[in-house]
Amino acid sequence: MKALPFLIATAITATPVIAEETRQLDAHEHGVGQLDIAIDGQQIAMELHAPGADIVGFEYAAESAKDLAAVDAAVAKLSAPLALFVLPEAAGCSIVEASAGLESEEEHEEHGDEHADDEHADEEGHTEFHAEYLLNCAEPSAITGINFAYFGSFPNALEVEVQIIADTGATSFEVERDAPTLDLTGLF
């Protein structure tokens, strides 16, 4: 799975406008997740970042049995990308790899990420869910849209900032809970 972040990072930083947007999107905002998608031939790499509050309703380190169970259930849901981000059946997509986990603010800082939300700077224990997916699609040109069932799985999620890198170029979108379908007609 180590090639997946490299593929997405390379694709995003290859386009200066998208790279600038990426730096601005690193800010932690409750209700808003970020989904980066890189399409290369029949392979689709996806990387999702979402605040812990969006996914499990809290951002502190889970310690109680109830909170630990909520994190485990969320990781299980996040590990099923085609149930969260529904692609047209005609595309013939299958999961090659999928991983999901919860990272604390401290882990982000160790990896060089910065928590840019000053509103929460004094709070302890901020967490973020991070998921990486690699899909293989027999007919990528049949991907005319993505239905974000993600919002049905995570009631606190309000919006997902989406960046897509494909042979046709780079594009960004905002997908909101009240309009959970991303129209990609003509993008591929």
Short mmCIF file of C-alpha atoms in Angstrom, two decimals:
data_model
loop_
_atom_site.label_atom_id
_atom_site.label_comp_id
_atom_site.label_asym_id
_atom_site.label_seq_id
_atom_site.Cartn_x
_atom_site.Cartn_y
_atom_site.Cartn_z
CA MET A 1 0.00 0.00 0.00
CA LYS A 2 3.05 2.28 0.21
CA ALA A 3 2.79 3.02 -3.52
CA LEU A 4 -0.74 4.35 -3.11
CA PRO A 5 0.14 7.54 -1.17
CA PHE A 6 3.03 8.10 -3.57
CA LEU A 7 0.71 7.78 -6.58
CA ILE A 8 -1.79 10.24 -5.13
CA ALA A 9 0.86 12.66 -3.86
CA THR A 10 2.68 12.60 -7.18
CA ALA A 11 -0.49 13.20 -9.12
CA ILE A 12 -1.62 16.03 -6.88
CA THR A 13 1.70 17.84 -6.64
CA ALA A 14 2.17 17.55 -10.39
CA THR A 15 -0.55 20.16 -10.78
CA PRO A 16 0.32 23.43 -8.98
CA VAL A 17 -3.29 24.61 -8.66
CA ILE A 18 -4.33 21.35 -7.03
CA ALA A 19 -1.21 21.37 -4.84
CA GLU A 20 -2.19 24.82 -3.56
CA GLU A 21 -5.74 23.65 -2.86
CA THR A 22 -4.36 20.61 -1.04
CA ARG A 23 -2.34 22.79 1.33
CA GLN A 24 -5.44 24.84 2.07
CA LEU A 25 -7.58 21.74 2.63
CA ASP A 26 -5.21 20.37 5.27
CA ALA A 27 -7.06 22.49 7.84
CA HIS A 28 -9.14 20.37 10.18
CA GLU A 29 -12.79 21.34 9.85
CA HIS A 30 -15.55 19.37 11.52
CA GLY A 31 -18.07 18.02 9.04
CA VAL A 32 -15.64 18.19 6.12
CA GLY A 33 -13.58 15.27 4.84
CA GLN A 34 -11.14 15.11 1.96
CA LEU A 35 -11.07 12.45 -0.76
CA ASP A 36 -8.21 12.37 -3.27
CA ILE A 37 -8.66 10.17 -6.33
CA ALA A 38 -5.96 9.34 -8.87
CA ILE A 39 -6.92 7.40 -11.99
CA ASP A 40 -4.24 5.66 -14.01
CA GLY A 41 -5.56 3.36 -16.71
CA GLN A 42 -7.70 0.74 -15.00
CA GLN A 43 -6.40 1.52 -11.52
CA ILE A 44 -8.02 4.01 -9.18
CA ALA A 45 -6.24 5.07 -6.02
CA MET A 46 -8.29 6.81 -3.37
CA GLU A 47 -7.25 8.41 -0.10
CA LEU A 48 -9.76 9.66 2.47
CA HIS A 49 -9.14 11.89 5.48
CA ALA A 50 -12.01 12.71 7.86
CA PRO A 51 -12.11 14.20 11.36
CA GLY A 52 -12.88 11.70 14.10
CA ALA A 53 -15.96 13.74 15.06
CA ASP A 54 -17.41 13.16 11.58
CA ILE A 55 -16.97 9.41 11.72
CA VAL A 56 -17.56 8.39 15.36
CA GLY A 57 -18.89 11.59 16.94
CA PHE A 58 -15.84 12.33 19.08
CA GLU A 59 -12.18 13.24 18.66
CA TYR A 60 -10.63 12.26 21.97
CA ALA A 61 -8.64 9.06 22.35
CA ALA A 62 -11.08 6.16 22.66
CA GLU A 63 -10.72 4.42 26.01
CA SER A 64 -14.13 3.12 27.02
CA ALA A 65 -15.44 -0.13 25.60
CA LYS A 66 -18.24 1.80 23.88
CA ASP A 67 -15.82 4.24 22.20
CA LEU A 68 -13.42 1.47 21.19
CA ALA A 69 -16.32 -0.45 19.65
CA ALA A 70 -17.37 2.69 17.73
CA VAL A 71 -13.85 3.09 16.34
CA ASP A 72 -13.69 -0.59 15.36
CA ALA A 73 -17.08 -0.37 13.62
CA ALA A 74 -16.00 2.80 11.78
CA VAL A 75 -12.74 1.21 10.61
CA ALA A 76 -14.72 -1.78 9.32
CA LYS A 77 -17.07 0.53 7.38
CA LEU A 78 -14.16 2.60 6.04
CA SER A 79 -12.47 -0.60 4.85
CA ALA A 80 -15.29 -1.19 2.34
CA PRO A 81 -14.79 1.60 -0.21
CA LEU A 82 -17.29 0.38 -2.79
CA ALA A 83 -20.04 0.46 -0.15
CA LEU A 84 -19.17 4.09 0.71
CA PHE A 85 -18.32 5.45 -2.72
CA VAL A 86 -20.66 3.61 -5.07
CA LEU A 87 -19.44 3.43 -8.67
CA PRO A 88 -21.58 2.40 -11.65
CA GLU A 89 -21.80 -1.37 -11.98
CA ALA A 90 -20.83 -1.09 -15.66
CA ALA A 91 -17.36 0.10 -14.61
CA GLY A 92 -16.64 -3.38 -13.23
CA CYS A 93 -14.63 -2.15 -10.24
CA SER A 94 -13.14 -4.41 -7.61
CA ILE A 95 -11.04 -3.76 -4.53
CA VAL A 96 -7.35 -4.58 -4.86
CA GLU A 97 -6.36 -3.15 -1.46
CA ALA A 98 -8.14 -1.28 1.30
CA SER A 99 -6.93 -0.06 4.66
CA ALA A 100 -8.36 2.28 7.25
CA GLY A 101 -7.34 3.50 10.65
CA LEU A 102 -7.53 6.24 13.21
CA GLU A 103 -4.63 8.62 13.75
CA SER A 104 -4.17 11.10 16.56
CA GLU A 105 -2.98 14.68 16.09
CA GLU A 106 0.39 13.65 17.52
CA GLU A 107 0.80 10.96 14.85
CA HIS A 108 0.05 13.55 12.15
CA GLU A 109 2.72 15.86 13.53
CA GLU A 110 5.22 13.00 13.55
CA HIS A 111 4.53 12.55 9.83
CA GLY A 112 4.99 16.25 9.11
CA ASP A 113 1.30 17.14 8.87
CA GLU A 114 0.13 20.25 10.67
CA HIS A 115 -3.17 20.80 12.42
CA ALA A 116 -4.13 24.19 11.03
CA ASP A 117 -7.40 24.78 12.86
CA ASP A 118 -6.58 27.39 15.50
CA GLU A 119 -10.08 27.06 16.96
CA HIS A 120 -9.06 23.65 18.33
CA ALA A 121 -5.38 24.32 18.97
CA ASP A 122 -5.71 24.06 22.75
CA GLU A 123 -7.83 20.89 22.74
CA GLU A 124 -6.13 17.58 23.29
CA GLY A 125 -6.60 14.32 21.47
CA HIS A 126 -7.80 15.34 18.03
CA THR A 127 -8.12 12.32 15.82
CA GLU A 128 -8.59 11.78 12.12
CA PHE A 129 -9.59 8.71 10.20
CA HIS A 130 -7.40 7.88 7.23
CA ALA A 131 -8.26 5.30 4.58
CA GLU A 132 -6.47 4.24 1.42
CA TYR A 133 -7.97 2.24 -1.40
CA LEU A 134 -6.73 0.75 -4.62
CA LEU A 135 -9.38 -0.35 -7.10
CA ASN A 136 -9.21 -2.03 -10.46
CA CYS A 137 -11.96 -1.12 -12.92
CA ALA A 138 -12.46 -3.07 -16.14
CA GLU A 139 -14.21 -0.07 -17.80
CA PRO A 140 -13.09 3.19 -16.14
CA SER A 141 -14.84 5.15 -18.90
CA ALA A 142 -18.14 3.87 -17.49
CA ILE A 143 -17.58 5.85 -14.28
CA THR A 144 -20.12 8.59 -14.90
CA GLY A 145 -20.63 9.36 -11.25
CA ILE A 146 -20.03 8.42 -7.66
CA ASN A 147 -22.85 8.02 -5.16
CA PHE A 148 -21.60 9.01 -1.70
CA ALA A 149 -23.31 6.43 0.50
CA TYR A 150 -20.59 7.61 2.90
CA PHE A 151 -23.02 10.23 4.22
CA GLY A 152 -25.55 7.55 5.16
CA SER A 153 -22.87 5.67 7.09
CA PHE A 154 -21.54 8.70 8.96
CA PRO A 155 -24.30 11.11 10.10
CA ASN A 156 -21.87 13.81 11.27
CA ALA A 157 -20.18 14.07 7.86
CA LEU A 158 -21.55 17.09 6.00
CA GLU A 159 -19.23 17.56 3.04
CA VAL A 160 -16.36 15.89 1.21
CA GLU A 161 -13.81 17.92 -0.74
CA VAL A 162 -12.89 15.74 -3.73
CA GLN A 163 -9.83 16.10 -5.93
CA ILE A 164 -9.54 13.92 -9.01
CA ILE A 165 -6.44 13.48 -11.14
CA ALA A 166 -6.95 11.66 -14.45
CA ASP A 167 -5.46 11.63 -17.94
CA THR A 168 -7.83 14.49 -18.78
CA GLY A 169 -6.38 16.70 -16.02
CA ALA A 170 -7.14 17.68 -12.46
CA THR A 171 -10.52 18.67 -11.12
CA SER A 172 -11.92 19.42 -7.69
CA PHE A 173 -15.46 19.15 -6.38
CA GLU A 174 -17.44 19.59 -3.19
CA VAL A 175 -19.97 16.86 -2.46
CA GLU A 176 -22.51 17.64 0.24
CA ARG A 177 -24.82 15.51 2.33
CA ASP A 178 -27.95 16.97 0.70
CA ALA A 179 -26.58 16.28 -2.82
CA PRO A 180 -24.57 13.05 -2.37
CA THR A 181 -23.96 12.23 -6.03
CA LEU A 182 -20.92 13.43 -7.92
CA ASP A 183 -21.57 13.71 -11.66
CA LEU A 184 -18.47 12.72 -13.62
CA THR A 185 -20.09 12.51 -17.05
CA GLY A 186 -17.49 13.28 -19.71
CA LEU A 187 -14.55 13.40 -17.26
CA PHE A 188 -12.97 10.16 -18.56
#
